Amino acid sequence: MPLRSARSGKVSRDAVHHPLFARYYARISVTAETRMGMGRVRERLLGGLSGRVIEIGAGNGLNFAHYPGTVSEVVAIEPERRLRQLAVEAALRAEVPVDVVPGAAEALPVKSEGFDAAVVSLVLCSVRDVPRALAELRRVLRPGGEVRFFEHGRGGGRVMTVSQRALDRTVWPVLNGGCHLAREPVRALRDAGFELGPYRQVMMPEEGPTLPTSYCVLGTAWRPVGT
């Protein structure tokens, strides 16, 4: 399936539509770059990547400035219209070629085995069908292709995990663009057939109050060779 540029006007409807959350997220994510240390996390997430990269759920494009010059192209998938518009603007400022494309994680509008690496950054919490999205991610990676991930999920003691699950069943996804607090990204990647590389827990913010969103994981996985 060919790519369809966000600037072509050929896509008539959006896979995701959260206009109020998109505006809120665009503001707080920029603040988090310095106040919560997200800029440093993005450097670690993307450092050393090379070749052709697909980024799933690119949001407002804050990763783009951190891709190293060894990356030949980034295809950035973003389903939400407002965030996609901001991502297009960020792509124009990036030092590597970035094509921002509408589409959903569960049905990526790209050919199979066309990418050397994939990036998922604070997106698995909000996709509607995690196993299907990860199956798509595996499809579009070449055998041996690398996944870089930074995701939040279940963590803390019993009180925190109970609170996360209760919020997931009630107001949190409605108010936060479909986000869920108690998902387990590492387990989801393993269950989807990826080989897990090194990963580590990261608390966000690095210093300050512990929140239901604080329990993050930063790491690497691979699509196994021969599959």
PDB file of C-alpha atoms in Angstrom:
ATOM      1  CA  MET A   1       0.000   0.000   0.000  1.00  0.00           C
ATOM      2  CA  PRO A   2       1.503   3.390  -0.942  1.00  0.00           C
ATOM      3  CA  LEU A   3       2.202   6.121   1.547  1.00  0.00           C
ATOM      4  CA  ARG A   4      -0.255   8.985   1.674  1.00  0.00           C
ATOM      5  CA  SER A   5       1.229  12.289   2.803  1.00  0.00           C
ATOM      6  CA  ALA A   6      -0.504  14.282   5.515  1.00  0.00           C
ATOM      7  CA  ARG A   7      -0.133  17.284   3.201  1.00  0.00           C
ATOM      8  CA  SER A   8      -1.821  15.696   0.176  1.00  0.00           C
ATOM      9  CA  GLY A   9      -5.374  16.092   1.419  1.00  0.00           C
ATOM     10  CA  LYS A  10      -6.311  12.629   0.135  1.00  0.00           C
ATOM     11  CA  VAL A  11      -7.415  11.200   3.477  1.00  0.00           C
ATOM     12  CA  SER A  12     -10.952  12.321   4.274  1.00  0.00           C
ATOM     13  CA  ARG A  13     -11.378  11.017   7.814  1.00  0.00           C
ATOM     14  CA  ASP A  14      -9.098  10.490  10.789  1.00  0.00           C
ATOM     15  CA  ALA A  15      -8.535   7.179  12.546  1.00  0.00           C
ATOM     16  CA  VAL A  16      -8.467   9.054  15.876  1.00  0.00           C
ATOM     17  CA  HIS A  17     -10.156  12.325  16.768  1.00  0.00           C
ATOM     18  CA  HIS A  18      -9.380  13.882  20.162  1.00  0.00           C
ATOM     19  CA  PRO A  19      -9.145  17.632  19.450  1.00  0.00           C
ATOM     20  CA  LEU A  20      -9.297  18.844  23.068  1.00  0.00           C
ATOM     21  CA  PHE A  21      -6.794  16.295  24.317  1.00  0.00           C
ATOM     22  CA  ALA A  22      -4.521  17.016  21.343  1.00  0.00           C
ATOM     23  CA  ARG A  23      -4.279  20.680  22.289  1.00  0.00           C
ATOM     24  CA  TYR A  24      -3.663  19.839  25.936  1.00  0.00           C
ATOM     25  CA  TYR A  25      -1.031  17.225  25.058  1.00  0.00           C
ATOM     26  CA  ALA A  26       0.756  19.590  22.687  1.00  0.00           C
ATOM     27  CA  ARG A  27       1.223  22.075  25.538  1.00  0.00           C
ATOM     28  CA  ILE A  28       2.264  19.709  28.320  1.00  0.00           C
ATOM     29  CA  SER A  29       4.607  17.660  26.132  1.00  0.00           C
ATOM     30  CA  VAL A  30       6.673  20.731  25.263  1.00  0.00           C
ATOM     31  CA  THR A  31       6.916  21.630  28.958  1.00  0.00           C
ATOM     32  CA  ALA A  32       7.940  18.061  29.793  1.00  0.00           C
ATOM     33  CA  GLU A  33      10.981  18.299  27.515  1.00  0.00           C
ATOM     34  CA  THR A  34      12.907  20.223  30.140  1.00  0.00           C
ATOM     35  CA  ARG A  35      10.912  20.072  33.378  1.00  0.00           C
ATOM     36  CA  MET A  36      10.416  16.289  33.325  1.00  0.00           C
ATOM     37  CA  GLY A  37      13.606  15.343  31.493  1.00  0.00           C
ATOM     38  CA  MET A  38      11.868  14.044  28.365  1.00  0.00           C
ATOM     39  CA  GLY A  39      14.468  15.606  26.078  1.00  0.00           C
ATOM     40  CA  ARG A  40      17.180  13.438  27.645  1.00  0.00           C
ATOM     41  CA  VAL A  41      14.961  10.364  27.367  1.00  0.00           C
ATOM     42  CA  ARG A  42      14.436  11.004  23.647  1.00  0.00           C
ATOM     43  CA  GLU A  43      18.198  11.222  23.132  1.00  0.00           C
ATOM     44  CA  ARG A  44      18.657   7.810  24.757  1.00  0.00           C
ATOM     45  CA  LEU A  45      15.661   6.353  22.932  1.00  0.00           C
ATOM     46  CA  LEU A  46      16.869   7.304  19.444  1.00  0.00           C
ATOM     47  CA  GLY A  47      20.651   7.353  19.754  1.00  0.00           C
ATOM     48  CA  GLY A  48      22.460   5.030  17.350  1.00  0.00           C
ATOM     49  CA  LEU A  49      19.551   4.393  14.989  1.00  0.00           C
ATOM     50  CA  SER A  50      20.279   4.142  11.281  1.00  0.00           C
ATOM     51  CA  GLY A  51      18.594   3.400   7.978  1.00  0.00           C
ATOM     52  CA  ARG A  52      14.862   3.710   7.340  1.00  0.00           C
ATOM     53  CA  VAL A  53      12.737   4.173  10.480  1.00  0.00           C
ATOM     54  CA  ILE A  54       8.996   4.072  11.105  1.00  0.00           C
ATOM     55  CA  GLU A  55       7.644   5.934  14.139  1.00  0.00           C
ATOM     56  CA  ILE A  56       4.200   4.907  15.366  1.00  0.00           C
ATOM     57  CA  GLY A  57       2.075   7.588  17.031  1.00  0.00           C
ATOM     58  CA  ALA A  58       4.444  10.465  16.398  1.00  0.00           C
ATOM     59  CA  GLY A  59       2.229  12.963  18.226  1.00  0.00           C
ATOM     60  CA  ASN A  60       3.425  16.533  17.707  1.00  0.00           C
ATOM     61  CA  GLY A  61       6.811  15.387  16.415  1.00  0.00           C
ATOM     62  CA  LEU A  62       9.056  16.081  19.390  1.00  0.00           C
ATOM     63  CA  ASN A  63      11.196  13.037  18.593  1.00  0.00           C
ATOM     64  CA  PHE A  64      12.172  14.397  15.175  1.00  0.00           C
ATOM     65  CA  ALA A  65      14.855  16.758  16.461  1.00  0.00           C
ATOM     66  CA  HIS A  66      16.636  13.866  18.192  1.00  0.00           C
ATOM     67  CA  TYR A  67      17.088  11.461  15.273  1.00  0.00           C
ATOM     68  CA  PRO A  68      20.799  11.023  14.439  1.00  0.00           C
ATOM     69  CA  GLY A  69      22.146  11.822  10.984  1.00  0.00           C
ATOM     70  CA  THR A  70      22.644   8.102  10.311  1.00  0.00           C
ATOM     71  CA  VAL A  71      18.870   7.796   9.807  1.00  0.00           C
ATOM     72  CA  SER A  72      18.096   8.032   6.082  1.00  0.00           C
ATOM     73  CA  GLU A  73      14.326   8.563   6.430  1.00  0.00           C
ATOM     74  CA  VAL A  74      11.606   8.618   9.077  1.00  0.00           C
ATOM     75  CA  VAL A  75       8.031   7.700   8.193  1.00  0.00           C
ATOM     76  CA  ALA A  76       5.961   9.065  11.072  1.00  0.00           C
ATOM     77  CA  ILE A  77       2.425   7.713  11.530  1.00  0.00           C
ATOM     78  CA  GLU A  78       0.006   9.957  13.445  1.00  0.00           C
ATOM     79  CA  PRO A  79      -3.783   9.427  13.385  1.00  0.00           C
ATOM     80  CA  GLU A  80      -4.917  12.593  15.220  1.00  0.00           C
ATOM     81  CA  ARG A  81      -5.342  15.559  12.872  1.00  0.00           C
ATOM     82  CA  ARG A  82      -4.226  18.389  15.173  1.00  0.00           C
ATOM     83  CA  LEU A  83      -1.146  16.527  16.376  1.00  0.00           C
ATOM     84  CA  ARG A  84      -0.358  15.509  12.802  1.00  0.00           C
ATOM     85  CA  GLN A  85      -0.395  19.140  11.704  1.00  0.00           C
ATOM     86  CA  LEU A  86       2.082  19.989  14.452  1.00  0.00           C
ATOM     87  CA  ALA A  87       4.210  16.994  13.458  1.00  0.00           C
ATOM     88  CA  VAL A  88       4.359  18.248   9.862  1.00  0.00           C
ATOM     89  CA  GLU A  89       5.681  21.569  11.149  1.00  0.00           C
ATOM     90  CA  ALA A  90       8.273  19.763  13.286  1.00  0.00           C
ATOM     91  CA  ALA A  91       9.286  17.648  10.284  1.00  0.00           C
ATOM     92  CA  LEU A  92      10.155  20.771   8.329  1.00  0.00           C
ATOM     93  CA  ARG A  93      12.654  21.699  11.062  1.00  0.00           C
ATOM     94  CA  ALA A  94      14.198  18.232  11.377  1.00  0.00           C
ATOM     95  CA  GLU A  95      17.741  17.502  10.208  1.00  0.00           C
ATOM     96  CA  VAL A  96      16.722  14.127   8.723  1.00  0.00           C
ATOM     97  CA  PRO A  97      13.973  13.531   6.116  1.00  0.00           C
ATOM     98  CA  VAL A  98      10.604  12.975   7.823  1.00  0.00           C
ATOM     99  CA  ASP A  99       7.351  12.094   6.053  1.00  0.00           C
ATOM    100  CA  VAL A 100       4.295  12.514   8.307  1.00  0.00           C
ATOM    101  CA  VAL A 101       1.508  10.132   7.315  1.00  0.00           C
ATOM    102  CA  PRO A 102      -2.064   9.586   8.579  1.00  0.00           C
ATOM    103  CA  GLY A 103      -2.900   6.081   9.707  1.00  0.00           C
ATOM    104  CA  ALA A 104      -3.660   3.806  12.648  1.00  0.00           C
ATOM    105  CA  ALA A 105      -1.191   1.517  14.422  1.00  0.00           C
ATOM    106  CA  GLU A 106      -3.479  -1.444  13.777  1.00  0.00           C
ATOM    107  CA  ALA A 107      -3.385  -0.953   9.984  1.00  0.00           C
ATOM    108  CA  LEU A 108      -0.126   0.724   8.965  1.00  0.00           C
ATOM    109  CA  PRO A 109      -0.264   2.185   5.442  1.00  0.00           C
ATOM    110  CA  VAL A 110       3.169   0.884   4.441  1.00  0.00           C
ATOM    111  CA  LYS A 111       4.653  -2.193   2.762  1.00  0.00           C
ATOM    112  CA  SER A 112       5.873  -5.242   4.646  1.00  0.00           C
ATOM    113  CA  GLU A 113       9.530  -5.510   5.708  1.00  0.00           C
ATOM    114  CA  GLY A 114      10.279  -1.985   4.514  1.00  0.00           C
ATOM    115  CA  PHE A 115      12.011  -0.606   7.616  1.00  0.00           C
ATOM    116  CA  ASP A 116      15.264  -1.152   9.464  1.00  0.00           C
ATOM    117  CA  ALA A 117      13.904   0.109  12.787  1.00  0.00           C
ATOM    118  CA  ALA A 118      10.704   1.193  14.510  1.00  0.00           C
ATOM    119  CA  VAL A 119      10.030   3.620  17.336  1.00  0.00           C
ATOM    120  CA  VAL A 120       7.096   3.503  19.762  1.00  0.00           C
ATOM    121  CA  SER A 121       7.067   6.298  22.300  1.00  0.00           C
ATOM    122  CA  LEU A 122       4.147   6.727  24.735  1.00  0.00           C
ATOM    123  CA  VAL A 123       1.761   5.176  22.215  1.00  0.00           C
ATOM    124  CA  LEU A 124       0.990   1.588  23.284  1.00  0.00           C
ATOM    125  CA  CYS A 125      -1.030   2.997  26.167  1.00  0.00           C
ATOM    126  CA  SER A 126      -3.589   4.441  23.768  1.00  0.00           C
ATOM    127  CA  VAL A 127      -3.867   2.092  20.788  1.00  0.00           C
ATOM    128  CA  ARG A 128      -7.190   0.284  20.634  1.00  0.00           C
ATOM    129  CA  ASP A 129      -5.772  -3.189  19.965  1.00  0.00           C
ATOM    130  CA  VAL A 130      -2.222  -3.705  21.252  1.00  0.00           C
ATOM    131  CA  PRO A 131      -1.644  -7.229  19.850  1.00  0.00           C
ATOM    132  CA  ARG A 132      -2.850  -6.176  16.414  1.00  0.00           C
ATOM    133  CA  ALA A 133      -0.720  -3.017  16.479  1.00  0.00           C
ATOM    134  CA  LEU A 134       2.392  -4.994  17.424  1.00  0.00           C
ATOM    135  CA  ALA A 135       1.651  -7.587  14.740  1.00  0.00           C
ATOM    136  CA  GLU A 136       1.615  -4.715  12.247  1.00  0.00           C
ATOM    137  CA  LEU A 137       4.872  -3.400  13.659  1.00  0.00           C
ATOM    138  CA  ARG A 138       6.449  -6.808  13.208  1.00  0.00           C
ATOM    139  CA  ARG A 139       5.091  -7.010   9.651  1.00  0.00           C
ATOM    140  CA  VAL A 140       6.671  -3.746   8.499  1.00  0.00           C
ATOM    141  CA  LEU A 141      10.111  -4.437  10.036  1.00  0.00           C
ATOM    142  CA  ARG A 142      12.676  -6.418   8.110  1.00  0.00           C
ATOM    143  CA  PRO A 143      13.828  -9.627   9.843  1.00  0.00           C
ATOM    144  CA  GLY A 144      16.308  -8.560  12.489  1.00  0.00           C
ATOM    145  CA  GLY A 145      14.856  -5.052  12.532  1.00  0.00           C
ATOM    146  CA  GLU A 146      15.079  -3.117  15.779  1.00  0.00           C
ATOM    147  CA  VAL A 147      12.319  -1.649  17.959  1.00  0.00           C
ATOM    148  CA  ARG A 148      13.094   1.238  20.300  1.00  0.00           C
ATOM    149  CA  PHE A 149      10.402   1.764  22.923  1.00  0.00           C
ATOM    150  CA  PHE A 150       9.625   4.202  25.707  1.00  0.00           C
ATOM    151  CA  GLU A 151       6.269   3.459  27.306  1.00  0.00           C
ATOM    152  CA  HIS A 152       4.469   3.916  30.592  1.00  0.00           C
ATOM    153  CA  GLY A 153       2.404   1.222  32.271  1.00  0.00           C
ATOM    154  CA  ARG A 154       1.559  -0.702  35.380  1.00  0.00           C
ATOM    155  CA  GLY A 155       3.859  -0.150  38.328  1.00  0.00           C
ATOM    156  CA  GLY A 156       4.229   0.562  42.008  1.00  0.00           C
ATOM    157  CA  GLY A 157       2.715  -1.375  44.880  1.00  0.00           C
ATOM    158  CA  ARG A 158      -0.728  -2.858  45.262  1.00  0.00           C
ATOM    159  CA  VAL A 159      -2.439   0.454  46.023  1.00  0.00           C
ATOM    160  CA  MET A 160      -1.008   2.092  42.914  1.00  0.00           C
ATOM    161  CA  THR A 161      -1.862  -0.785  40.571  1.00  0.00           C
ATOM    162  CA  VAL A 162      -5.415  -0.961  41.930  1.00  0.00           C
ATOM    163  CA  SER A 163      -5.716   2.784  41.384  1.00  0.00           C
ATOM    164  CA  GLN A 164      -4.386   2.504  37.829  1.00  0.00           C
ATOM    165  CA  ARG A 165      -6.893  -0.219  36.965  1.00  0.00           C
ATOM    166  CA  ALA A 166      -9.757   1.727  38.517  1.00  0.00           C
ATOM    167  CA  LEU A 167      -8.861   4.825  36.507  1.00  0.00           C
ATOM    168  CA  ASP A 168      -8.633   2.718  33.330  1.00  0.00           C
ATOM    169  CA  ARG A 169     -12.181   1.466  33.876  1.00  0.00           C
ATOM    170  CA  THR A 170     -13.596   4.942  34.451  1.00  0.00           C
ATOM    171  CA  VAL A 171     -12.465   8.446  33.542  1.00  0.00           C
ATOM    172  CA  TRP A 172      -8.826   8.200  32.486  1.00  0.00           C
ATOM    173  CA  PRO A 173      -9.184   6.988  28.872  1.00  0.00           C
ATOM    174  CA  VAL A 174     -12.063   9.399  28.249  1.00  0.00           C
ATOM    175  CA  LEU A 175     -10.111  12.418  29.463  1.00  0.00           C
ATOM    176  CA  ASN A 176      -6.728  11.433  28.028  1.00  0.00           C
ATOM    177  CA  GLY A 177      -7.217  10.446  24.418  1.00  0.00           C
ATOM    178  CA  GLY A 178      -7.732   6.725  25.050  1.00  0.00           C
ATOM    179  CA  CYS A 179      -4.681   6.348  27.303  1.00  0.00           C
ATOM    180  CA  HIS A 180      -4.578   3.396  29.722  1.00  0.00           C
ATOM    181  CA  LEU A 181      -2.403   3.315  32.816  1.00  0.00           C
ATOM    182  CA  ALA A 182      -2.143  -0.390  33.650  1.00  0.00           C
ATOM    183  CA  ARG A 183      -0.922  -1.914  30.396  1.00  0.00           C
ATOM    184  CA  GLU A 184       2.326  -3.907  30.346  1.00  0.00           C
ATOM    185  CA  PRO A 185       4.384  -2.929  27.289  1.00  0.00           C
ATOM    186  CA  VAL A 186       7.297  -5.319  27.851  1.00  0.00           C
ATOM    187  CA  ARG A 187       4.987  -8.312  28.186  1.00  0.00           C
ATOM    188  CA  ALA A 188       3.018  -7.170  25.136  1.00  0.00           C
ATOM    189  CA  LEU A 189       6.185  -7.010  23.017  1.00  0.00           C
ATOM    190  CA  ARG A 190       7.268 -10.453  24.179  1.00  0.00           C
ATOM    191  CA  ASP A 191       3.821 -11.928  23.532  1.00  0.00           C
ATOM    192  CA  ALA A 192       3.900 -10.432  20.012  1.00  0.00           C
ATOM    193  CA  GLY A 193       7.014 -12.468  19.208  1.00  0.00           C
ATOM    194  CA  PHE A 194       9.717  -9.816  19.598  1.00  0.00           C
ATOM    195  CA  GLU A 195      13.065 -10.653  21.145  1.00  0.00           C
ATOM    196  CA  LEU A 196      13.619  -8.382  24.124  1.00  0.00           C
ATOM    197  CA  GLY A 197      16.955  -6.654  24.416  1.00  0.00           C
ATOM    198  CA  PRO A 198      18.114  -4.482  27.294  1.00  0.00           C
ATOM    199  CA  TYR A 199      15.488  -2.352  28.968  1.00  0.00           C
ATOM    200  CA  ARG A 200      15.221  -0.444  32.206  1.00  0.00           C
ATOM    201  CA  GLN A 201      12.640   1.220  34.368  1.00  0.00           C
ATOM    202  CA  VAL A 202      12.444   5.006  34.270  1.00  0.00           C
ATOM    203  CA  MET A 203      10.418   7.188  36.595  1.00  0.00           C
ATOM    204  CA  MET A 204       8.781  10.287  35.106  1.00  0.00           C
ATOM    205  CA  PRO A 205       9.194  12.882  36.332  1.00  0.00           C
ATOM    206  CA  GLU A 206      12.706  11.909  37.353  1.00  0.00           C
ATOM    207  CA  GLU A 207      12.343  14.010  40.482  1.00  0.00           C
ATOM    208  CA  GLY A 208       9.039  14.964  42.017  1.00  0.00           C
ATOM    209  CA  PRO A 209       5.724  13.317  42.868  1.00  0.00           C
ATOM    210  CA  THR A 210       4.981   9.733  41.869  1.00  0.00           C
ATOM    211  CA  LEU A 211       1.956   9.695  39.584  1.00  0.00           C
ATOM    212  CA  PRO A 212      -0.086   6.880  37.993  1.00  0.00           C
ATOM    213  CA  THR A 213       1.773   7.711  34.750  1.00  0.00           C
ATOM    214  CA  SER A 214       5.241   7.685  36.329  1.00  0.00           C
ATOM    215  CA  TYR A 215       6.184   4.040  35.760  1.00  0.00           C
ATOM    216  CA  CYS A 216       7.955   3.924  32.410  1.00  0.00           C
ATOM    217  CA  VAL A 217      10.239   1.519  30.591  1.00  0.00           C
ATOM    218  CA  LEU A 218      12.944   2.373  28.046  1.00  0.00           C
ATOM    219  CA  GLY A 219      14.471  -0.335  25.913  1.00  0.00           C
ATOM    220  CA  THR A 220      15.110  -2.281  22.735  1.00  0.00           C
ATOM    221  CA  ALA A 221      13.579  -5.286  21.024  1.00  0.00           C
ATOM    222  CA  TRP A 222      14.060  -7.045  17.671  1.00  0.00           C
ATOM    223  CA  ARG A 223      12.018  -8.875  15.101  1.00  0.00           C
ATOM    224  CA  PRO A 224      13.643 -12.330  15.103  1.00  0.00           C
ATOM    225  CA  VAL A 225      15.589 -13.310  12.005  1.00  0.00           C
ATOM    226  CA  GLY A 226      13.848 -15.991   9.973  1.00  0.00           C
ATOM    227  CA  THR A 227      10.317 -15.044  10.975  1.00  0.00           C
TER     228      THR A 227
END
